mmCIF file of C-alpha atoms and ligand atoms in Angstrom:
data_model
loop_
_atom_site.group_PDB
_atom_site.id
_atom_site.type_symbol
_atom_site.label_atom_id
_atom_site.label_comp_id
_atom_site.label_asym_id
_atom_site.label_seq_id
_atom_site.Cartn_x
_atom_site.Cartn_y
_atom_site.Cartn_z
ATOM 1 C CA MET W 1 -61.733 123.743 -79.957
ATOM 2 C CA GLN W 2 -59.962 124.763 -83.165
ATOM 3 C CA THR W 3 -60.696 123.233 -86.555
ATOM 4 C CA ILE W 4 -57.546 123.264 -88.667
ATOM 5 C CA THR W 5 -57.435 122.411 -92.364
ATOM 6 C CA THR W 6 -53.857 123.128 -93.435
ATOM 7 C CA VAL W 7 -50.543 121.490 -92.627
ATOM 8 C CA ARG W 8 -49.039 124.914 -91.951
ATOM 9 C CA ASP W 9 -51.694 125.857 -89.380
ATOM 10 C CA LEU W 10 -51.432 122.522 -87.569
ATOM 11 C CA ARG W 11 -47.635 122.893 -87.360
ATOM 12 C CA ARG W 12 -48.087 126.387 -85.921
ATOM 13 C CA PHE W 13 -50.728 125.199 -83.393
ATOM 14 C CA VAL W 14 -48.422 122.429 -82.172
ATOM 15 C CA TRP W 15 -45.360 124.714 -82.115
ATOM 16 C CA LEU W 16 -47.115 127.303 -79.927
ATOM 17 C CA HIS W 17 -48.137 124.657 -77.383
ATOM 18 C CA ARG W 18 -44.697 123.114 -77.404
ATOM 19 C CA GLN W 19 -43.082 126.519 -76.796
ATOM 20 C CA ALA W 20 -45.319 126.758 -73.708
ATOM 21 C CA GLY W 21 -43.918 123.408 -72.507
ATOM 22 C CA ARG W 22 -47.088 121.370 -73.153
ATOM 23 C CA THR W 23 -47.173 117.726 -74.266
ATOM 24 C CA ILE W 24 -49.111 116.826 -77.417
ATOM 25 C CA GLY W 25 -51.255 113.709 -77.885
ATOM 26 C CA PHE W 26 -52.631 112.728 -81.272
ATOM 27 C CA VAL W 27 -55.572 110.512 -82.296
ATOM 28 C CA PRO W 28 -55.686 109.761 -86.045
ATOM 29 C CA THR W 29 -59.146 108.821 -87.362
ATOM 30 C CA MET W 30 -61.142 108.668 -90.571
ATOM 31 C CA GLY W 31 -64.192 110.210 -88.879
ATOM 32 C CA ALA W 32 -67.584 108.483 -88.421
ATOM 33 C CA LEU W 33 -66.608 108.742 -84.766
ATOM 34 C CA HIS W 34 -68.138 106.505 -82.117
ATOM 35 C CA HIS W 35 -67.473 105.647 -78.465
ATOM 36 C CA GLY W 36 -64.486 103.490 -79.492
ATOM 37 C CA HIS W 37 -62.757 106.621 -80.826
ATOM 38 C CA MET W 38 -63.788 108.559 -77.738
ATOM 39 C CA ALA W 39 -61.969 105.994 -75.557
ATOM 40 C CA LEU W 40 -58.805 106.922 -77.528
ATOM 41 C CA VAL W 41 -59.544 110.615 -76.923
ATOM 42 C CA GLU W 42 -60.103 110.050 -73.203
ATOM 43 C CA ARG W 43 -56.831 108.161 -72.836
ATOM 44 C CA CYS W 44 -55.048 110.837 -74.871
ATOM 45 C CA ARG W 45 -56.423 113.623 -72.666
ATOM 46 C CA ALA W 46 -55.409 111.765 -69.518
ATOM 47 C CA ASP W 47 -51.806 111.379 -70.748
ATOM 48 C CA ASN W 48 -51.178 114.744 -72.467
ATOM 49 C CA ASP W 49 -51.739 118.492 -72.028
ATOM 50 C CA VAL W 50 -53.102 118.985 -75.562
ATOM 51 C CA THR W 51 -55.218 116.576 -77.642
ATOM 52 C CA VAL W 52 -55.319 116.764 -81.438
ATOM 53 C CA VAL W 53 -57.681 114.518 -83.452
ATOM 54 C CA SER W 54 -57.304 114.127 -87.211
ATOM 55 C CA ILE W 55 -60.342 113.364 -89.375
ATOM 56 C CA PHE W 56 -59.162 112.374 -92.836
ATOM 57 C CA VAL W 57 -60.630 109.659 -95.047
ATOM 58 C CA ASN W 58 -57.388 108.514 -96.607
ATOM 59 C CA PRO W 59 -57.833 107.505 -100.267
ATOM 60 C CA THR W 60 -54.515 105.643 -100.487
ATOM 61 C CA GLN W 61 -55.620 102.878 -98.114
ATOM 62 C CA PHE W 62 -58.658 101.975 -100.248
ATOM 63 C CA GLY W 63 -58.129 99.429 -103.033
ATOM 64 C CA PRO W 64 -59.598 99.772 -106.547
ATOM 65 C CA GLY W 65 -62.728 97.721 -105.703
ATOM 66 C CA GLU W 66 -63.254 99.384 -102.308
ATOM 67 C CA ASP W 67 -65.602 102.295 -102.071
ATOM 68 C CA PHE W 68 -63.701 105.359 -100.864
ATOM 69 C CA ASP W 69 -66.604 107.609 -101.872
ATOM 70 C CA ALA W 70 -69.138 105.588 -99.878
ATOM 71 C CA TYR W 71 -67.113 105.726 -96.631
ATOM 72 C CA PRO W 72 -69.424 107.383 -94.033
ATOM 73 C CA ARG W 73 -68.745 111.085 -93.487
ATOM 74 C CA ASP W 74 -70.526 113.335 -90.984
ATOM 75 C CA LEU W 75 -68.150 116.160 -90.099
ATOM 76 C CA ASP W 76 -70.613 118.262 -88.086
ATOM 77 C CA ARG W 77 -71.470 115.363 -85.804
ATOM 78 C CA ASP W 78 -67.794 114.360 -85.480
ATOM 79 C CA LEU W 79 -66.810 117.934 -84.523
ATOM 80 C CA GLU W 80 -69.620 118.084 -81.975
ATOM 81 C CA LEU W 81 -68.467 114.808 -80.397
ATOM 82 C CA CYS W 82 -64.856 116.057 -80.257
ATOM 83 C CA ARG W 83 -65.971 119.330 -78.677
ATOM 84 C CA GLU W 84 -68.038 117.472 -76.055
ATOM 85 C CA HIS W 85 -65.030 115.290 -75.214
ATOM 86 C CA GLY W 86 -62.625 118.203 -74.669
ATOM 87 C CA VAL W 87 -60.500 117.857 -77.831
ATOM 88 C CA ASP W 88 -58.276 120.929 -78.321
ATOM 89 C CA ALA W 89 -57.947 120.802 -82.112
ATOM 90 C CA VAL W 90 -59.333 118.795 -85.022
ATOM 91 C CA PHE W 91 -57.184 118.523 -88.135
ATOM 92 C CA HIS W 92 -59.444 118.026 -91.147
ATOM 93 C CA PRO W 93 -57.395 118.489 -94.317
ATOM 94 C CA ALA W 94 -58.691 118.131 -97.881
ATOM 95 C CA VAL W 95 -57.192 115.324 -99.982
ATOM 96 C CA ALA W 96 -55.245 117.942 -102.003
ATOM 97 C CA GLU W 97 -53.706 119.314 -98.799
ATOM 98 C CA MET W 98 -52.384 115.886 -97.781
ATOM 99 C CA TYR W 99 -51.477 114.806 -101.311
ATOM 100 C CA PRO W 100 -50.677 117.951 -103.341
ATOM 101 C CA GLU W 101 -48.927 115.709 -105.877
ATOM 102 C CA PRO W 102 -49.150 111.974 -106.563
ATOM 103 C CA LEU W 103 -46.967 110.208 -103.997
ATOM 104 C CA GLN W 104 -43.609 108.881 -105.110
ATOM 105 C CA THR W 105 -42.763 107.612 -101.635
ATOM 106 C CA GLY W 106 -44.499 104.898 -99.666
ATOM 107 C CA ILE W 107 -43.830 103.075 -96.422
ATOM 108 C CA GLU W 108 -43.847 99.293 -96.496
ATOM 109 C CA VAL W 109 -43.737 96.967 -93.509
ATOM 110 C CA PRO W 110 -43.971 93.846 -95.676
ATOM 111 C CA ALA W 111 -43.861 91.015 -93.147
ATOM 112 C CA LEU W 112 -46.759 92.503 -91.163
ATOM 113 C CA SER W 113 -48.685 93.946 -94.112
ATOM 114 C CA THR W 114 -49.024 91.059 -96.536
ATOM 115 C CA ILE W 115 -50.746 88.593 -94.176
ATOM 116 C CA LEU W 116 -54.305 88.441 -92.759
ATOM 117 C CA ILE W 117 -56.188 91.611 -93.814
ATOM 118 C CA GLY W 118 -53.226 92.577 -96.016
ATOM 119 C CA GLU W 119 -53.737 89.376 -98.011
ATOM 120 C CA GLN W 120 -57.336 90.348 -98.782
ATOM 121 C CA ARG W 121 -56.526 94.058 -99.228
ATOM 122 C CA PRO W 122 -53.176 94.346 -101.035
ATOM 123 C CA GLY W 123 -51.664 97.816 -100.584
ATOM 124 C CA HIS W 124 -53.995 98.702 -97.685
ATOM 125 C CA PHE W 125 -51.298 98.809 -94.998
ATOM 126 C CA ARG W 126 -48.881 100.666 -97.297
ATOM 127 C CA GLY W 127 -51.546 103.384 -97.488
ATOM 128 C CA VAL W 128 -52.095 103.292 -93.713
ATOM 129 C CA ALA W 129 -48.364 103.337 -92.824
ATOM 130 C CA THR W 130 -47.683 106.161 -95.262
ATOM 131 C CA VAL W 131 -50.539 108.414 -94.127
ATOM 132 C CA VAL W 132 -49.795 107.762 -90.440
ATOM 133 C CA ALA W 133 -46.128 108.658 -91.068
ATOM 134 C CA LYS W 134 -47.237 111.872 -92.792
ATOM 135 C CA LEU W 135 -49.634 112.758 -89.974
ATOM 136 C CA LEU W 136 -46.994 112.063 -87.310
ATOM 137 C CA ASN W 137 -44.468 114.165 -89.242
ATOM 138 C CA ILE W 138 -46.938 117.049 -89.376
ATOM 139 C CA ALA W 139 -48.276 116.888 -85.801
ATOM 140 C CA GLU W 140 -45.022 115.677 -84.182
ATOM 141 C CA PRO W 141 -46.906 114.450 -81.103
ATOM 142 C CA ASP W 142 -45.361 112.957 -77.979
ATOM 143 C CA ARG W 143 -47.854 110.086 -78.147
ATOM 144 C CA ALA W 144 -50.261 108.712 -80.762
ATOM 145 C CA TYR W 145 -53.256 106.495 -79.923
ATOM 146 C CA PHE W 146 -54.608 103.498 -81.864
ATOM 147 C CA GLY W 147 -57.308 100.951 -81.001
ATOM 148 C CA GLU W 148 -56.222 97.383 -80.234
ATOM 149 C CA LYS W 149 -59.260 96.188 -82.189
ATOM 150 C CA ASP W 150 -57.340 96.938 -85.396
ATOM 151 C CA PHE W 151 -54.536 94.802 -84.043
ATOM 152 C CA GLN W 152 -52.703 94.339 -87.331
ATOM 153 C CA GLN W 153 -52.788 98.079 -88.024
ATOM 154 C CA LEU W 154 -51.381 98.729 -84.539
ATOM 155 C CA ALA W 155 -48.573 96.189 -85.138
ATOM 156 C CA VAL W 156 -47.720 97.799 -88.508
ATOM 157 C CA VAL W 157 -47.688 101.337 -87.042
ATOM 158 C CA ARG W 158 -45.617 100.249 -84.007
ATOM 159 C CA ARG W 159 -43.026 98.612 -86.231
ATOM 160 C CA MET W 160 -42.886 101.586 -88.606
ATOM 161 C CA ALA W 161 -42.426 104.047 -85.723
ATOM 162 C CA PHE W 162 -39.690 101.831 -84.259
ATOM 163 C CA ASP W 163 -37.852 101.290 -87.568
ATOM 164 C CA LEU W 164 -37.975 104.983 -88.517
ATOM 165 C CA SER W 165 -37.016 106.216 -84.998
ATOM 166 C CA MET W 166 -40.132 108.348 -84.805
ATOM 167 C CA ARG W 167 -40.512 110.766 -81.941
ATOM 168 C CA ALA W 168 -44.042 109.651 -80.981
ATOM 169 C CA SER W 169 -44.717 106.742 -78.630
ATOM 170 C CA ILE W 170 -47.419 104.525 -80.105
ATOM 171 C CA VAL W 171 -50.066 103.691 -77.507
ATOM 172 C CA GLY W 172 -52.557 100.818 -77.987
ATOM 173 C CA VAL W 173 -55.948 101.296 -76.305
ATOM 174 C CA PRO W 174 -58.100 98.257 -75.367
ATOM 175 C CA THR W 175 -61.103 97.459 -77.548
ATOM 176 C CA VAL W 176 -64.353 99.147 -76.524
ATOM 177 C CA ARG W 177 -67.350 96.792 -76.640
ATOM 178 C CA GLU W 178 -71.094 97.186 -76.857
ATOM 179 C CA ALA W 179 -73.101 95.846 -73.885
ATOM 180 C CA ASP W 180 -73.420 92.433 -75.603
ATOM 181 C CA GLY W 181 -69.675 92.169 -76.288
ATOM 182 C CA LEU W 182 -69.539 93.168 -79.972
ATOM 183 C CA ALA W 183 -66.415 95.251 -80.631
ATOM 184 C CA ALA W 184 -67.366 98.886 -81.362
ATOM 185 C CA SER W 185 -66.809 99.687 -85.039
ATOM 186 C CA SER W 186 -68.257 102.020 -87.652
ATOM 187 C CA ARG W 187 -68.970 98.864 -89.702
ATOM 188 C CA ASN W 188 -71.550 97.677 -87.132
ATOM 189 C CA LYS W 189 -74.028 100.217 -88.559
ATOM 190 C CA ARG W 190 -73.992 98.270 -91.839
ATOM 191 C CA LEU W 191 -75.292 95.075 -90.176
ATOM 192 C CA THR W 192 -78.992 94.270 -90.627
ATOM 193 C CA PRO W 193 -80.956 93.914 -87.337
ATOM 194 C CA ALA W 194 -80.793 90.106 -87.699
ATOM 195 C CA GLU W 195 -77.028 90.166 -88.337
ATOM 196 C CA ARG W 196 -76.505 92.574 -85.430
ATOM 197 C CA ARG W 197 -78.277 90.092 -83.114
ATOM 198 C CA VAL W 198 -75.909 87.215 -83.963
ATOM 199 C CA ALA W 199 -72.660 89.246 -84.228
ATOM 200 C CA PRO W 200 -71.767 88.965 -80.483
ATOM 201 C CA VAL W 201 -71.241 85.214 -80.991
ATOM 202 C CA ILE W 202 -67.686 86.070 -82.116
ATOM 203 C CA HIS W 203 -66.920 87.609 -78.737
ATOM 204 C CA GLN W 204 -68.666 84.726 -76.952
ATOM 205 C CA GLY W 205 -66.281 82.331 -78.717
ATOM 206 C CA MET W 206 -63.359 84.457 -77.560
ATOM 207 C CA LEU W 207 -64.608 84.395 -73.976
ATOM 208 C CA ALA W 208 -64.783 80.592 -74.202
ATOM 209 C CA ALA W 209 -61.169 80.547 -75.449
ATOM 210 C CA ARG W 210 -60.110 82.893 -72.646
ATOM 211 C CA SER W 211 -61.764 80.707 -70.077
ATOM 212 C CA LEU W 212 -59.834 77.678 -71.389
ATOM 213 C CA PHE W 213 -56.635 79.748 -71.309
ATOM 214 C CA SER W 214 -57.270 80.742 -67.696
ATOM 215 C CA THR W 215 -57.541 77.055 -66.718
ATOM 216 C CA GLY W 216 -54.120 76.375 -68.259
ATOM 217 C CA GLU W 217 -54.899 75.515 -71.894
ATOM 218 C CA ARG W 218 -52.020 76.652 -74.131
ATOM 219 C CA ASP W 219 -52.616 74.685 -77.343
ATOM 220 C CA ALA W 220 -53.537 76.965 -80.279
ATOM 221 C CA ALA W 221 -55.801 74.410 -82.003
ATOM 222 C CA THR W 222 -57.867 73.924 -78.831
ATOM 223 C CA LEU W 223 -58.220 77.669 -78.189
ATOM 224 C CA VAL W 224 -59.161 78.302 -81.827
ATOM 225 C CA SER W 225 -61.696 75.471 -81.823
ATOM 226 C CA ALA W 226 -63.560 77.153 -78.937
ATOM 227 C CA ILE W 227 -64.107 80.166 -81.212
ATOM 228 C CA ARG W 228 -64.991 77.973 -84.204
ATOM 229 C CA SER W 229 -67.621 76.023 -82.225
ATOM 230 C CA ALA W 230 -69.286 79.232 -81.042
ATOM 231 C CA THR W 231 -69.435 80.795 -84.518
ATOM 232 C CA GLU W 232 -70.579 77.526 -86.170
ATOM 233 C CA ARG W 233 -73.769 77.770 -84.108
ATOM 234 C CA GLU W 234 -74.725 80.738 -86.322
ATOM 235 C CA PRO W 235 -74.863 79.707 -90.003
ATOM 236 C CA SER W 236 -74.939 83.355 -91.164
ATOM 237 C CA ILE W 237 -71.406 83.902 -89.800
ATOM 238 C CA SER W 238 -68.521 82.621 -91.869
ATOM 239 C CA LEU W 239 -65.119 82.595 -90.233
ATOM 240 C CA LEU W 240 -62.540 83.895 -92.733
ATOM 241 C CA SER W 241 -59.581 83.441 -90.429
ATOM 242 C CA CYS W 242 -59.023 82.552 -86.805
ATOM 243 C CA ASP W 243 -55.599 81.849 -85.397
ATOM 244 C CA LEU W 244 -53.166 82.363 -82.573
ATOM 245 C CA ARG W 245 -50.315 84.737 -83.352
ATOM 246 C CA ASP W 246 -47.320 86.368 -81.716
ATOM 247 C CA SER W 247 -48.507 89.839 -80.608
ATOM 248 C CA ALA W 248 -45.473 91.677 -82.054
ATOM 249 C CA THR W 249 -44.504 89.723 -85.185
ATOM 250 C CA LEU W 250 -47.995 88.330 -85.966
ATOM 251 C CA GLY W 251 -46.280 85.011 -86.768
ATOM 252 C CA ILE W 252 -48.526 81.937 -86.323
ATOM 253 C CA LEU W 253 -48.066 80.114 -83.006
ATOM 254 C CA GLU W 254 -48.865 76.519 -82.141
ATOM 255 C CA ARG W 255 -48.861 77.221 -78.411
ATOM 256 C CA VAL W 256 -48.918 80.174 -76.030
ATOM 257 C CA THR W 257 -45.493 80.349 -74.397
ATOM 258 C CA ASP W 258 -43.980 83.063 -72.214
ATOM 259 C CA LYS W 259 -44.515 85.809 -74.837
ATOM 260 C CA PRO W 260 -47.754 87.762 -75.399
ATOM 261 C CA ALA W 261 -49.976 86.075 -77.974
ATOM 262 C CA VAL W 262 -53.186 87.163 -79.634
ATOM 263 C CA LEU W 263 -56.203 85.355 -81.061
ATOM 264 C CA LEU W 264 -57.168 87.184 -84.251
ATOM 265 C CA VAL W 265 -60.543 86.638 -85.886
ATOM 266 C CA THR W 266 -61.920 87.849 -89.212
ATOM 267 C CA ALA W 267 -65.522 86.877 -89.948
ATOM 268 C CA ARG W 268 -68.038 87.714 -92.627
ATOM 269 C CA LEU W 269 -71.634 88.481 -91.722
ATOM 270 C CA GLY W 270 -73.695 89.325 -94.801
ATOM 271 C CA SER W 271 -71.772 92.036 -96.642
ATOM 272 C CA VAL W 272 -69.766 93.109 -93.585
ATOM 273 C CA VAL W 273 -66.337 91.813 -92.559
ATOM 274 C CA LEU W 274 -65.885 92.020 -88.788
ATOM 275 C CA ILE W 275 -62.578 91.738 -86.970
ATOM 276 C CA ASP W 276 -61.882 91.061 -83.320
ATOM 277 C CA GLN W 277 -58.946 90.169 -81.138
ATOM 278 C CA LEU W 278 -58.111 88.783 -77.730
ATOM 279 C CA GLU W 279 -54.656 89.097 -76.242
ATOM 280 C CA LEU W 280 -53.496 86.232 -74.067
ATOM 281 C CA ARG W 281 -50.775 87.350 -71.721
ATOM 282 C CA PRO W 282 -48.948 84.740 -69.697
ATOM 283 C CA GLY W 283 -49.731 85.417 -66.021
ATOM 284 C CA ALA W 284 -53.099 87.017 -66.883
ATOM 285 C CA THR W 285 -56.230 86.599 -64.776
ATOM 286 C CA GLU W 286 -59.740 85.693 -65.973
ATOM 287 C CA GLU W 287 -60.367 89.422 -66.692
ATOM 288 C CA GLY W 288 -57.349 89.481 -68.983
ATOM 289 C CA GLU W 289 -55.353 91.840 -66.731
ATOM 290 C CA ALA W 290 -51.784 91.114 -65.787
ATOM 291 C CA ALA W 291 -51.780 89.400 -62.407
HETATM 292 O O1 PAF J 301 -57.859 103.340 -88.286
HETATM 293 C C1 PAF J 301 -58.102 104.314 -89.030
HETATM 294 O O2 PAF J 301 -59.096 105.006 -88.865
HETATM 295 C C2 PAF J 301 -57.154 104.628 -90.180
HETATM 296 O O3 PAF J 301 -56.624 103.479 -90.738
HETATM 297 C C3 PAF J 301 -56.030 105.625 -89.777
HETATM 298 C C4 PAF J 301 -55.117 105.053 -88.712
HETATM 299 C C5 PAF J 301 -56.658 106.918 -89.265
HETATM 300 C C6 PAF J 301 -55.174 105.955 -91.007
HETATM 301 O O4 PAF J 301 -55.933 106.518 -92.024
#
């Protein structure tokens, strides 16, 4: 596995593989890797000849009150995990390599970026869209992999890649869960043991909503109330938002129709904000797979 720190060297690495007729898959991350990231790597390796992972804590997606410096960093462990999982190259640039001068250009996907998480974190998705565009311009992969857990991020990146006619196909990978159903996330480490015990209630609420959906329920308010009732059983969880949305536009829906819809949840548990999602596809079975 190669560790690459400059834009020039990554371009050369990719060019050499492309000359040899190999396909390139790319997994952008901010490090603090866990088994959720490794599911992206595994899917990437299955689809492509060469897998490149980027590890870059991107300062432009952190707001003024958000702690960029405190974001967890453990490069040695991340590199070890990538090596064990058969990654071909890790791109780990310094901030000055990615941003040699203050940016004058930024990518906005306003309709998808100013709602939900974007409402609480103004400018966050501008930072994400811009750094992802930069990374995709540098690596020029055939495919790039993003977790469905960060559903809004995936929608923003998909729309940006579509609007800007980017070469890479954007691939969403299903959420990886702990044994008790909690969505895998680097934030889970910040939960106290007591908070960690109650956190799976969010997923339990989603399973209740999915079960209603599988028996024919299509009304958004009823599906949402199944999640609300589950989380209300735990007073330490406060639901910040919970609604049914169109999977592509993220517009609010009153009913599931013939288009894919998604239940999006944001909840606060102590000092940690957790997000989760459940896609409801018309014609889906109890397991959520297309029938
Ligand atoms: O999801 C993340 O880890 C980041 O937002 C991403 C996509 C790597 C951009 O910095």
